[in-house]
């Protein structure tokens, strides 16, 4: 019997006491004390304590996160745009006639200033040429290969290391409390899915993004495959975010995190629900550790993750919490 | 200490022995012994036993199920079509000019033979008029109200009681073994989401179906809401099933269940993956307990859940398992 008891005790130590110890540790160690950290803690307690009048049943616990600028660095240029530009030579190699056609000609020239001036229409042409027309599996393999080797110009690190440690803590904290965490990104759904599970613990089925159609067909051995088509099904920006949430999740989130005007409707939609709802916006005001940009800081609009004064005013009016990267985050990156 | 030991023992009885007892119980009691039941059991063991060469990591365990004719009765007419027809008087009340326009005129006449002869185009017009144009929340409330009161003409029961008990057992068995179960239906995604959680334990975010767009807007109090638009985003039939699986899940299923030619591509796509893959088709050959229909049985094509001879031949050739409702199922419904 003695041995039996010892076994039972060991079992309880692992299964029971372990959980208790976890609950007493600060789940947000990279956050400074302040209104942002307090808001997250209060939201979790209010929605998961069975005695709370604002308790949310586990099956309804959905939290949505924008990616670029909210979970990882977006400045000065979205990672996916870098990928598309880097893919242009391979695309032109397969279709040499593109070498003399704009915007491919400019990209091949390597003239950084000219590339920076490409219009949205030009970028869409480049996106269509580099992100569609291939087998879904081939696309995943290519994107993965690129992510393994590409480095960002400032820190000389893989882009996959440019995730924000405090936000990773929020993801884990919410999941530990029964929330399903979703990415809801203006970026390409298939691109983000390539790394979301490894980087954030968010599986492909919990990535909602700008999505194109695919077409089902067969290879020469009769084996079926899907081809990525240049047909836009969902533009997951602005009003497209709540529309995408309805399409892919079918429930209104209880918490939503963003950092730009493209996230405004998602936060509005989240807060319009009953009970406790959390809406937060990351403000990039830390030129030293990351970047400072956007009209809300009196800085020029860089067209990447625009945080306008109007967005700041709406946040104040609606009770959305603005996260100051400079003041609220003790650490920005895990490797600091 | 004695009390402590008793507590620990109680804990182990609940946490440990309970699981063991469960594992020894037949998870598929409504299935007769035979190749179908064996195939399900072998698939679960092969993909969840860590020692198996065909072990599948938990995060990749996805199983997809067609709904109409696979999880519940589809004959002689899809439940959602009954809903749409029943909604026509309310739509005409709101828009009286429709009363004199086909196909609404025919539906209002109540002439069953004429209604049965309506074309696919007519049904699409009725679907657009009855399933779109309203607030997403209003639609859910209306559909729920209808499901609570409507009765099927044969058994005089709520449609929600016409689910197949053996398939409910498969859903639970797979989930108990770490599989996420998805509905992948040609039916309307929003319609199926209204009842999928209660009926099958499948949450809205795991329902992939024929989906229309929504548009985000504001009511007179400035409160945001989504309107269902008559714009088709995904026709989740035939090739649309693997396309929808890629869009909404982003992983290839390990198991897929269907019952008609509309499920062929989903089963093909599933079986084309590496390792252990399970593809099964329900054959409706039980005129006594449910229905017998389809060309594969030498019966006329009723255009509802068509099971052709070609599908039967492909199943044989590809190693898909045909489930004979008559022979493989000990019970069909839970209330039998």
mmCIF file of C-alpha atoms in Angstrom, chain A residues 80 83-89 91 104 123-134 139 228:
data_model
loop_
_atom_site.group_PDB
_atom_site.id
_atom_site.type_symbol
_atom_site.label_atom_id
_atom_site.label_comp_id
_atom_site.label_asym_id
_atom_site.label_seq_id
_atom_site.Cartn_x
_atom_site.Cartn_y
_atom_site.Cartn_z
ATOM 1 C CA UNK A 80 4.878 38.886 -47.425
ATOM 2 C CA UNK A 83 8.604 37.381 -50.209
ATOM 3 C CA UNK A 84 6.707 38.356 -53.358
ATOM 4 C CA UNK A 85 9.505 40.668 -54.538
ATOM 5 C CA UNK A 86 12.113 37.977 -53.851
ATOM 6 C CA UNK A 87 10.077 35.483 -55.896
ATOM 7 C CA UNK A 88 9.984 37.692 -59.012
ATOM 8 C CA UNK A 89 13.255 36.383 -60.555
ATOM 9 C CA UNK A 91 8.672 33.791 -61.913
ATOM 10 C CA UNK A 104 8.382 43.100 -63.128
ATOM 11 C CA UNK A 123 1.935 45.105 -55.988
ATOM 12 C CA UNK A 124 -1.291 43.227 -56.686
ATOM 13 C CA UNK A 125 0.083 42.188 -60.087
ATOM 14 C CA UNK A 126 3.258 40.972 -58.407
ATOM 15 C CA UNK A 127 1.220 39.139 -55.746
ATOM 16 C CA UNK A 128 -0.907 37.420 -58.397
ATOM 17 C CA UNK A 129 2.204 36.332 -60.302
ATOM 18 C CA UNK A 130 4.116 35.069 -57.259
ATOM 19 C CA UNK A 131 1.335 33.650 -55.067
ATOM 20 C CA UNK A 132 -0.955 31.954 -57.584
ATOM 21 C CA UNK A 133 -0.809 29.526 -60.455
ATOM 22 C CA UNK A 134 0.979 26.802 -58.518
ATOM 23 C CA UNK A 139 3.559 27.020 -52.596
ATOM 24 C CA UNK A 228 -3.969 28.524 -56.267
#
